[in-house]
mmCIF file of C-alpha atoms and ligand atoms in Angstrom:
data_model
loop_
_atom_site.group_PDB
_atom_site.id
_atom_site.type_symbol
_atom_site.label_atom_id
_atom_site.label_comp_id
_atom_site.label_asym_id
_atom_site.label_seq_id
_atom_site.Cartn_x
_atom_site.Cartn_y
_atom_site.Cartn_z
ATOM 1 C CA MET A 1 0.000 0.000 0.000
ATOM 2 C CA GLY A 2 1.143 3.586 -0.660
ATOM 3 C CA SER A 3 2.724 5.809 1.994
ATOM 4 C CA ASN A 4 -0.619 7.486 2.679
ATOM 5 C CA ALA A 5 -2.275 4.226 3.756
ATOM 6 C CA GLY A 6 -5.249 4.963 5.942
ATOM 7 C CA GLN A 7 -4.987 8.704 5.205
ATOM 8 C CA PRO A 8 -7.847 9.641 2.897
ATOM 9 C CA GLU A 9 -6.805 12.180 0.278
ATOM 10 C CA PHE A 10 -10.301 13.523 -0.174
ATOM 11 C CA ALA A 11 -11.358 16.380 2.045
ATOM 12 C CA LEU A 12 -14.098 15.828 4.550
ATOM 13 C CA HIS A 13 -17.455 17.051 3.407
ATOM 14 C CA PRO A 14 -17.989 20.719 4.361
ATOM 15 C CA GLN A 15 -20.488 19.674 7.046
ATOM 16 C CA ASN A 16 -17.693 17.454 8.382
ATOM 17 C CA THR A 17 -19.754 14.334 7.951
ATOM 18 C CA PRO A 18 -17.488 11.321 8.114
ATOM 19 C CA ILE A 19 -18.558 9.923 4.765
ATOM 20 C CA GLN A 20 -18.371 12.066 1.657
ATOM 21 C CA GLN A 21 -20.698 11.140 -1.150
ATOM 22 C CA PHE A 22 -21.476 12.053 -4.729
ATOM 23 C CA ARG A 23 -23.714 10.694 -7.439
ATOM 24 C CA VAL A 24 -22.839 8.832 -10.628
ATOM 25 C CA ILE A 25 -24.972 7.437 -13.440
ATOM 26 C CA ASP A 26 -23.787 4.335 -15.282
ATOM 27 C CA SER A 27 -24.531 3.415 -18.865
ATOM 28 C CA HIS A 28 -23.057 1.311 -21.598
ATOM 29 C CA THR A 29 -22.642 2.144 -25.251
ATOM 30 C CA GLY A 30 -22.272 -0.925 -27.433
ATOM 31 C CA GLY A 31 -21.121 -2.858 -24.351
ATOM 32 C CA GLU A 32 -18.524 -0.289 -23.179
ATOM 33 C CA PRO A 33 -19.340 1.281 -19.789
ATOM 34 C CA THR A 34 -19.391 5.004 -18.980
ATOM 35 C CA ARG A 35 -19.733 6.255 -15.406
ATOM 36 C CA VAL A 36 -20.833 9.893 -15.372
ATOM 37 C CA VAL A 37 -20.157 11.986 -12.261
ATOM 38 C CA VAL A 38 -23.186 14.243 -12.218
ATOM 39 C CA ASP A 39 -22.317 16.368 -9.165
ATOM 40 C CA SER A 40 -18.586 16.957 -9.020
ATOM 41 C CA PRO A 41 -17.103 16.602 -5.527
ATOM 42 C CA VAL A 42 -14.377 19.128 -6.466
ATOM 43 C CA ASP A 43 -14.418 22.670 -7.811
ATOM 44 C CA LEU A 44 -12.221 22.923 -10.900
ATOM 45 C CA GLY A 45 -12.968 26.598 -11.419
ATOM 46 C CA THR A 46 -13.819 28.087 -14.768
ATOM 47 C CA GLY A 47 -12.052 28.471 -18.110
ATOM 48 C CA PRO A 48 -11.169 26.083 -20.918
ATOM 49 C CA LEU A 49 -11.648 22.372 -20.232
ATOM 50 C CA ALA A 50 -7.961 21.791 -21.082
ATOM 51 C CA GLU A 51 -7.036 23.925 -18.049
ATOM 52 C CA ARG A 52 -9.597 22.242 -15.829
ATOM 53 C CA VAL A 53 -8.352 18.746 -16.707
ATOM 54 C CA ALA A 54 -4.826 19.889 -15.775
ATOM 55 C CA ARG A 55 -6.185 21.008 -12.367
ATOM 56 C CA LEU A 56 -8.028 17.727 -11.890
ATOM 57 C CA ARG A 57 -4.895 15.730 -12.749
ATOM 58 C CA ALA A 58 -2.588 17.804 -10.550
ATOM 59 C CA HIS A 59 -4.764 18.325 -7.463
ATOM 60 C CA HIS A 60 -7.756 15.974 -7.417
ATOM 61 C CA ASP A 61 -6.707 12.795 -9.211
ATOM 62 C CA TRP A 62 -8.372 10.850 -6.378
ATOM 63 C CA VAL A 63 -11.743 11.560 -8.044
ATOM 64 C CA ARG A 64 -10.671 9.593 -11.138
ATOM 65 C CA ARG A 65 -9.347 6.712 -9.052
ATOM 66 C CA ALA A 66 -12.393 6.605 -6.774
ATOM 67 C CA VAL A 67 -14.788 6.485 -9.728
ATOM 68 C CA VAL A 68 -13.169 3.981 -12.085
ATOM 69 C CA ASN A 69 -10.548 1.977 -10.232
ATOM 70 C CA GLU A 70 -11.009 -1.230 -8.255
ATOM 71 C CA PRO A 71 -12.557 -2.115 -5.874
ATOM 72 C CA ARG A 72 -15.458 0.182 -6.879
ATOM 73 C CA GLY A 73 -14.773 0.169 -10.616
ATOM 74 C CA SER A 74 -12.633 -1.830 -13.004
ATOM 75 C CA ASP A 75 -10.122 -1.319 -15.824
ATOM 76 C CA VAL A 76 -13.003 -1.367 -18.305
ATOM 77 C CA PHE A 77 -14.772 1.761 -17.006
ATOM 78 C CA VAL A 78 -14.479 5.157 -18.637
ATOM 79 C CA GLY A 79 -15.407 7.966 -16.271
ATOM 80 C CA ALA A 80 -16.887 11.305 -17.322
ATOM 81 C CA LEU A 81 -16.916 14.299 -14.984
ATOM 82 C CA LEU A 82 -19.624 16.803 -15.875
ATOM 83 C CA CYS A 83 -18.492 20.427 -15.524
ATOM 84 C CA PRO A 84 -20.258 23.732 -16.099
ATOM 85 C CA PRO A 85 -19.420 24.780 -19.678
ATOM 86 C CA SER A 86 -17.246 27.851 -20.199
ATOM 87 C CA ASN A 87 -19.550 28.944 -23.023
ATOM 88 C CA PRO A 88 -23.135 29.280 -21.702
ATOM 89 C CA THR A 89 -24.553 28.133 -25.056
ATOM 90 C CA ALA A 90 -23.012 24.662 -24.502
ATOM 91 C CA ALA A 91 -25.045 22.004 -22.671
ATOM 92 C CA ALA A 92 -22.111 20.808 -20.541
ATOM 93 C CA GLY A 93 -18.382 20.409 -20.260
ATOM 94 C CA VAL A 94 -16.965 16.922 -19.761
ATOM 95 C CA ILE A 95 -13.628 15.450 -18.758
ATOM 96 C CA PHE A 96 -13.091 11.769 -19.630
ATOM 97 C CA PHE A 97 -10.758 9.467 -17.742
ATOM 98 C CA ASN A 98 -9.919 5.803 -17.273
ATOM 99 C CA ASN A 99 -7.916 3.499 -15.020
ATOM 100 C CA VAL A 100 -4.582 5.147 -15.890
ATOM 101 C CA GLY A 101 -5.294 8.770 -16.775
ATOM 102 C CA TYR A 102 -7.265 11.222 -18.889
ATOM 103 C CA LEU A 103 -8.651 10.937 -22.425
ATOM 104 C CA GLY A 104 -8.889 13.814 -24.900
ATOM 105 C CA MET A 105 -12.276 12.804 -26.238
ATOM 106 C CA CYS A 106 -14.329 9.658 -25.970
ATOM 107 C CA GLY A 107 -16.986 8.753 -28.525
ATOM 108 C CA HIS A 108 -18.815 5.991 -26.686
ATOM 109 C CA GLY A 109 -18.516 8.104 -23.522
ATOM 110 C CA THR A 110 -20.101 11.141 -25.184
ATOM 111 C CA ILE A 111 -23.038 8.973 -26.258
ATOM 112 C CA GLY A 112 -23.282 7.820 -22.615
ATOM 113 C CA VAL A 113 -23.125 11.444 -21.429
ATOM 114 C CA ALA A 114 -25.964 12.353 -23.827
ATOM 115 C CA ALA A 115 -28.143 9.516 -22.490
ATOM 116 C CA THR A 116 -27.323 10.624 -18.929
ATOM 117 C CA LEU A 117 -28.148 14.290 -19.601
ATOM 118 C CA ARG A 118 -31.429 13.198 -21.137
ATOM 119 C CA ARG A 119 -32.236 11.137 -18.046
ATOM 120 C CA LEU A 120 -31.444 14.142 -15.867
ATOM 121 C CA GLY A 121 -33.767 16.297 -17.969
ATOM 122 C CA ARG A 122 -30.819 18.523 -18.936
ATOM 123 C CA LEU A 123 -31.038 17.880 -22.672
ATOM 124 C CA ARG A 124 -33.828 18.535 -25.089
ATOM 125 C CA PRO A 125 -34.214 16.740 -28.424
ATOM 126 C CA GLY A 126 -32.095 18.425 -31.090
ATOM 127 C CA ALA A 127 -28.458 19.433 -31.272
ATOM 128 C CA ALA A 128 -26.350 20.577 -28.310
ATOM 129 C CA ARG A 129 -22.711 21.488 -27.851
ATOM 130 C CA ILE A 130 -20.472 19.669 -25.374
ATOM 131 C CA GLU A 131 -17.054 21.048 -24.390
ATOM 132 C CA THR A 132 -14.144 18.615 -24.058
ATOM 133 C CA PRO A 133 -10.442 19.220 -23.353
ATOM 134 C CA VAL A 134 -9.634 18.760 -27.084
ATOM 135 C CA GLY A 135 -12.444 20.925 -28.454
ATOM 136 C CA ASP A 136 -16.191 21.231 -28.742
ATOM 137 C CA VAL A 137 -18.310 18.398 -30.119
ATOM 138 C CA THR A 138 -21.988 18.464 -31.053
ATOM 139 C CA ILE A 139 -24.464 15.833 -29.929
ATOM 140 C CA GLU A 140 -27.877 15.155 -31.355
ATOM 141 C CA LEU A 141 -30.547 13.025 -29.711
ATOM 142 C CA HIS A 142 -32.710 11.135 -32.179
ATOM 143 C CA ASP A 143 -36.324 10.005 -31.760
ATOM 144 C CA ASP A 144 -35.232 6.352 -31.564
ATOM 145 C CA GLU A 145 -32.929 7.333 -28.624
ATOM 146 C CA SER A 146 -29.766 6.868 -30.647
ATOM 147 C CA VAL A 147 -27.242 9.704 -30.399
ATOM 148 C CA SER A 148 -25.006 11.274 -33.033
ATOM 149 C CA VAL A 149 -21.723 12.880 -32.016
ATOM 150 C CA GLU A 150 -20.054 15.271 -34.411
ATOM 151 C CA ASN A 151 -16.445 14.929 -33.347
ATOM 152 C CA VAL A 152 -13.510 17.334 -33.452
ATOM 153 C CA ALA A 153 -11.623 17.532 -36.779
ATOM 154 C CA CYS A 154 -9.678 14.311 -37.379
ATOM 155 C CA HIS A 155 -6.690 13.539 -39.590
ATOM 156 C CA ARG A 156 -4.007 11.025 -40.459
ATOM 157 C CA THR A 157 -0.405 12.037 -39.861
ATOM 158 C CA GLN A 158 1.388 8.905 -41.199
ATOM 159 C CA LYS A 159 0.406 6.207 -43.656
ATOM 160 C CA LEU A 160 1.747 2.677 -43.124
ATOM 161 C CA ALA A 161 4.485 3.573 -40.666
ATOM 162 C CA SER A 162 6.776 0.605 -39.898
ATOM 163 C CA LEU A 163 7.091 -0.540 -36.314
ATOM 164 C CA ASP A 164 9.456 -3.245 -35.125
ATOM 165 C CA VAL A 165 7.568 -5.317 -32.540
ATOM 166 C CA PRO A 166 9.791 -7.787 -30.640
ATOM 167 C CA GLY A 167 8.389 -11.332 -30.844
ATOM 168 C CA ILE A 168 6.017 -10.369 -33.661
ATOM 169 C CA GLY A 169 8.076 -8.678 -36.390
ATOM 170 C CA THR A 170 7.461 -5.574 -38.431
ATOM 171 C CA ILE A 171 3.924 -4.212 -38.217
ATOM 172 C CA ARG A 172 2.760 -1.442 -40.511
ATOM 173 C CA GLY A 173 0.046 0.926 -39.405
ATOM 174 C CA ASP A 174 -1.394 4.390 -39.926
ATOM 175 C CA VAL A 175 -1.080 7.076 -37.250
ATOM 176 C CA ALA A 176 -4.223 9.179 -36.943
ATOM 177 C CA TRP A 177 -5.966 11.603 -34.591
ATOM 178 C CA GLY A 178 -9.620 10.813 -33.841
ATOM 179 C CA GLY A 179 -9.804 12.814 -30.572
ATOM 180 C CA ASN A 180 -7.125 10.448 -29.199
ATOM 181 C CA TRP A 181 -4.031 9.088 -30.991
ATOM 182 C CA PHE A 182 -4.369 5.741 -32.773
ATOM 183 C CA PHE A 183 -2.114 3.219 -34.513
ATOM 184 C CA LEU A 184 -4.418 1.542 -37.044
ATOM 185 C CA VAL A 185 -3.382 -1.847 -38.402
ATOM 186 C CA GLN A 186 -5.048 -3.675 -41.262
ATOM 187 C CA GLU A 187 -2.440 -6.429 -41.906
ATOM 188 C CA HIS A 188 -1.799 -8.307 -38.639
ATOM 189 C CA GLY A 189 -2.597 -12.000 -39.242
ATOM 190 C CA GLN A 190 -5.033 -12.119 -36.297
ATOM 191 C CA SER A 191 -8.567 -13.449 -36.401
ATOM 192 C CA LEU A 192 -10.807 -10.858 -34.719
ATOM 193 C CA ARG A 193 -13.095 -13.158 -32.720
ATOM 194 C CA TYR A 194 -14.621 -12.446 -29.322
ATOM 195 C CA ASP A 195 -13.334 -15.781 -27.980
ATOM 196 C CA ARG A 196 -9.794 -14.517 -28.719
ATOM 197 C CA VAL A 197 -9.864 -11.285 -26.687
ATOM 198 C CA ARG A 198 -7.063 -12.511 -24.394
ATOM 199 C CA GLU A 199 -4.763 -13.240 -27.346
ATOM 200 C CA LEU A 200 -5.766 -9.997 -29.072
ATOM 201 C CA THR A 201 -5.118 -8.016 -25.886
ATOM 202 C CA ALA A 202 -1.636 -9.568 -25.563
ATOM 203 C CA PHE A 203 -0.904 -9.000 -29.277
ATOM 204 C CA THR A 204 -1.938 -5.338 -29.232
ATOM 205 C CA GLN A 205 -0.168 -4.748 -25.904
ATOM 206 C CA HIS A 206 3.099 -5.848 -27.611
ATOM 207 C CA ILE A 207 2.392 -3.249 -30.306
ATOM 208 C CA ARG A 208 1.630 -0.612 -27.674
ATOM 209 C CA ASP A 209 4.866 -1.382 -25.786
ATOM 210 C CA ALA A 210 6.827 -1.134 -29.045
ATOM 211 C CA LEU A 211 5.113 2.184 -29.844
ATOM 212 C CA ASP A 212 6.139 3.571 -26.462
ATOM 213 C CA ARG A 213 9.769 2.535 -27.066
ATOM 214 C CA SER A 214 9.782 3.844 -30.651
ATOM 215 C CA THR A 215 10.115 7.380 -31.952
ATOM 216 C CA LEU A 216 6.647 7.183 -33.534
ATOM 217 C CA ARG A 217 4.515 9.871 -31.948
ATOM 218 C CA GLY A 218 1.409 11.907 -32.592
ATOM 219 C CA GLU A 219 1.604 15.658 -33.042
ATOM 220 C CA GLY A 220 3.406 17.596 -30.343
ATOM 221 C CA GLY A 221 5.237 14.393 -29.337
ATOM 222 C CA ALA A 222 2.034 12.819 -28.000
ATOM 223 C CA LEU A 223 2.097 9.123 -27.111
ATOM 224 C CA ILE A 224 0.092 6.957 -29.499
ATOM 225 C CA ASP A 225 -1.872 5.247 -26.767
ATOM 226 C CA HIS A 226 -4.643 3.402 -28.648
ATOM 227 C CA VAL A 227 -3.998 0.419 -30.948
ATOM 228 C CA GLU A 228 -6.704 -0.611 -33.412
ATOM 229 C CA LEU A 229 -6.827 -3.784 -35.534
ATOM 230 C CA PHE A 230 -9.272 -4.230 -38.401
ATOM 231 C CA GLY A 231 -10.763 -7.333 -39.989
ATOM 232 C CA PRO A 232 -13.788 -8.607 -41.878
ATOM 233 C CA PRO A 233 -17.187 -7.810 -40.295
ATOM 234 C CA THR A 234 -19.823 -10.281 -39.160
ATOM 235 C CA ALA A 235 -22.704 -7.858 -38.377
ATOM 236 C CA LYS A 236 -25.193 -7.233 -41.183
ATOM 237 C CA GLY A 237 -24.362 -4.015 -43.030
ATOM 238 C CA ALA A 238 -21.006 -3.494 -41.277
ATOM 239 C CA ARG A 239 -17.974 -2.722 -43.427
ATOM 240 C CA SER A 240 -15.304 -3.700 -40.911
ATOM 241 C CA ARG A 241 -14.817 -5.202 -37.429
ATOM 242 C CA ASN A 242 -12.240 -3.816 -35.023
ATOM 243 C CA PHE A 243 -10.390 -4.595 -31.832
ATOM 244 C CA VAL A 244 -9.198 -1.560 -29.882
ATOM 245 C CA LEU A 245 -6.692 -1.643 -27.042
ATOM 246 C CA CYS A 246 -7.210 1.316 -24.718
ATOM 247 C CA PRO A 247 -4.364 3.076 -22.827
ATOM 248 C CA GLY A 248 -4.925 1.201 -19.544
ATOM 249 C CA GLY A 249 -4.754 -2.265 -21.124
ATOM 250 C CA ALA A 250 -8.508 -2.960 -21.412
ATOM 251 C CA TYR A 251 -10.095 -3.463 -24.814
ATOM 252 C CA ASP A 252 -13.007 -1.361 -26.007
ATOM 253 C CA ARG A 253 -16.262 -3.306 -26.070
ATOM 254 C CA SER A 254 -17.764 -0.653 -28.347
ATOM 255 C CA PRO A 255 -16.426 0.095 -31.858
ATOM 256 C CA CYS A 256 -14.652 3.095 -30.221
ATOM 257 C CA GLY A 257 -15.964 6.466 -31.329
ATOM 258 C CA THR A 258 -12.566 8.148 -31.550
ATOM 259 C CA GLY A 259 -11.092 5.009 -33.171
ATOM 260 C CA THR A 260 -13.872 4.955 -35.756
ATOM 261 C CA SER A 261 -13.237 8.676 -36.355
ATOM 262 C CA ALA A 262 -9.530 7.951 -36.896
ATOM 263 C CA LYS A 263 -10.482 5.168 -39.332
ATOM 264 C CA VAL A 264 -12.805 7.528 -41.228
ATOM 265 C CA ALA A 265 -9.946 10.067 -41.465
ATOM 266 C CA CYS A 266 -7.676 7.370 -42.986
ATOM 267 C CA LEU A 267 -10.359 6.203 -45.440
ATOM 268 C CA ALA A 268 -10.999 9.816 -46.467
ATOM 269 C CA ALA A 269 -7.265 10.437 -46.935
ATOM 270 C CA ASP A 270 -7.041 7.319 -49.145
ATOM 271 C CA GLY A 271 -10.053 8.417 -51.222
ATOM 272 C CA LYS A 272 -11.943 5.263 -50.093
ATOM 273 C CA LEU A 273 -14.845 7.051 -48.364
ATOM 274 C CA ALA A 274 -16.652 10.052 -49.823
ATOM 275 C CA PRO A 275 -18.109 12.861 -47.674
ATOM 276 C CA GLY A 276 -21.579 11.789 -46.481
ATOM 277 C CA GLU A 277 -21.004 8.102 -47.300
ATOM 278 C CA GLU A 278 -21.767 5.746 -44.407
ATOM 279 C CA TRP A 279 -19.123 3.589 -42.724
ATOM 280 C CA VAL A 280 -20.551 0.989 -40.325
ATOM 281 C CA GLN A 281 -17.906 -0.119 -37.846
ATOM 282 C CA GLU A 282 -18.468 -3.305 -35.842
ATOM 283 C CA SER A 283 -16.766 -3.923 -32.477
ATOM 284 C CA ILE A 284 -15.195 -7.130 -31.221
ATOM 285 C CA VAL A 285 -18.440 -7.855 -29.284
ATOM 286 C CA GLY A 286 -20.626 -7.288 -32.358
ATOM 287 C CA SER A 287 -22.004 -3.812 -31.543
ATOM 288 C CA VAL A 288 -21.933 -1.165 -34.280
ATOM 289 C CA PHE A 289 -21.421 2.576 -34.783
ATOM 290 C CA ARG A 290 -22.541 4.328 -37.949
ATOM 291 C CA ALA A 291 -20.075 6.943 -39.152
ATOM 292 C CA ARG A 292 -19.817 9.519 -41.913
ATOM 293 C CA TYR A 293 -17.903 12.748 -42.347
ATOM 294 C CA ARG A 294 -18.204 16.195 -43.808
ATOM 295 C CA LEU A 295 -15.441 18.468 -45.022
ATOM 296 C CA GLU A 296 -15.026 21.922 -43.497
ATOM 297 C CA CYS A 297 -12.279 24.036 -45.065
ATOM 298 C CA GLY A 298 -10.566 20.773 -46.079
ATOM 299 C CA ARG A 299 -10.786 19.325 -42.550
ATOM 300 C CA ILE A 300 -12.466 15.960 -41.913
ATOM 301 C CA ILE A 301 -15.284 16.231 -39.359
ATOM 302 C CA PRO A 302 -16.626 12.746 -38.532
ATOM 303 C CA THR A 303 -20.021 12.028 -37.001
ATOM 304 C CA ILE A 304 -20.565 8.801 -35.060
ATOM 305 C CA THR A 305 -24.005 7.423 -34.240
ATOM 306 C CA GLY A 306 -24.715 4.812 -31.572
ATOM 307 C CA GLN A 307 -26.939 4.113 -28.612
ATOM 308 C CA ALA A 308 -26.335 4.072 -24.857
ATOM 309 C CA TYR A 309 -28.466 2.391 -22.195
ATOM 310 C CA ILE A 310 -28.587 3.609 -18.608
ATOM 311 C CA ASN A 311 -27.870 0.646 -16.330
ATOM 312 C CA GLY A 312 -27.277 2.105 -12.906
ATOM 313 C CA GLU A 313 -27.548 5.103 -10.599
ATOM 314 C CA THR A 314 -25.165 4.984 -7.697
ATOM 315 C CA THR A 315 -24.109 7.074 -4.751
ATOM 316 C CA ILE A 316 -20.349 6.852 -4.340
ATOM 317 C CA LEU A 317 -19.480 6.708 -0.631
ATOM 318 C CA LEU A 318 -15.997 7.657 0.564
ATOM 319 C CA ASP A 319 -15.395 6.353 4.048
ATOM 320 C CA PRO A 320 -12.322 8.055 5.530
ATOM 321 C CA HIS A 321 -11.462 4.798 7.300
ATOM 322 C CA ASP A 322 -11.446 2.801 4.065
ATOM 323 C CA PRO A 323 -7.829 2.440 2.831
ATOM 324 C CA PHE A 324 -9.120 1.721 -0.677
ATOM 325 C CA ALA A 325 -11.845 4.406 -0.764
ATOM 326 C CA THR A 326 -10.070 6.042 -3.692
ATOM 327 C CA GLY A 327 -9.049 2.803 -5.343
ATOM 328 C CA ILE A 328 -6.256 0.316 -4.856
ATOM 329 C CA PRO A 329 -3.163 2.504 -5.306
ATOM 330 C CA GLU A 330 -1.616 2.123 -8.758
ATOM 331 C CA GLU A 331 1.819 1.436 -7.221
ATOM 332 C CA ASN A 332 0.322 -1.732 -5.606
ATOM 333 C CA ARG A 333 -0.332 -3.282 -9.029
HETATM 334 O O1 PYC B 1 -15.325 5.524 -27.816
HETATM 335 O O2 PYC B 1 -13.752 6.993 -28.213
HETATM 336 C C1 PYC B 1 -14.184 6.030 -27.622
HETATM 337 C C2 PYC B 1 -13.333 5.382 -26.612
HETATM 338 C C3 PYC B 1 -12.041 5.715 -26.284
HETATM 339 C C4 PYC B 1 -11.657 4.832 -25.275
HETATM 340 C C5 PYC B 1 -12.707 3.990 -25.009
HETATM 341 N N1 PYC B 1 -13.721 4.348 -25.831
#
């Protein structure tokens, strides 16, 4: 256990009650869970979301760990902290995080946030803006309860970059920004079947480790922290199936909204997908996102459509006597 064993990092509630509490709403989008913190236990101030995520990371990282890490959560959870938007015309600001850190954007998570805002009565049918640390996105609730997310502008920075992966050999993949950085691999020799998720996780983790050791980076020297494999689809109407390894080592149960956006950017760059044409991306569990893009001043703006289902409303309790109230410390792993 860490040096602060038994010393809760979270402040006591202002009324000095021994147990602090806050509310979360759980949903899943195509099988991938999102846990939305609807009443933030910390004040991150105002200003751009990029500044607020820096404050959260530096001073209140316990919130992330309490919400998504074991024993309350698991490596699979993506958390979403709702914040007041800096622009009053936006419906909300949101900061996404997982078991190891913070995400720029999250497609399945934004669909989960939309379903949560609807449940809270904070969203009317129609389009609404959501602020994220990497830019504003637009969500639209449809009559059938599906949600479209118009993402930030996405682009490919490298086509078929070579990566030497010890134990596997040379793997060639595209590097693209879909709201997070992705290494997208078409030729990998793996069969993308749900009964092979252990093997696929190990295979993509080797690629991720090699990426970290390599000089391949996203813009600004950013780590390429998502690995995406593609293969033939099985779902009716789908054009591809994927397997996505997320930064914390879990695989995405959904087709990954930012990963699908990165794929759309690569297809557009290769002239294989026209503006407005539909791309149906299937996940490793068989769920699908529908994607298309529009061009704005030459920039690729993807829209992802999927559906989230609310599956829990929980009060998080933080007992100051609980040594794991804010998660099993990462250094214990
Ligand atoms: O849907 O963009 C996404 C996503 C990123 C990580 C997990 N899901």
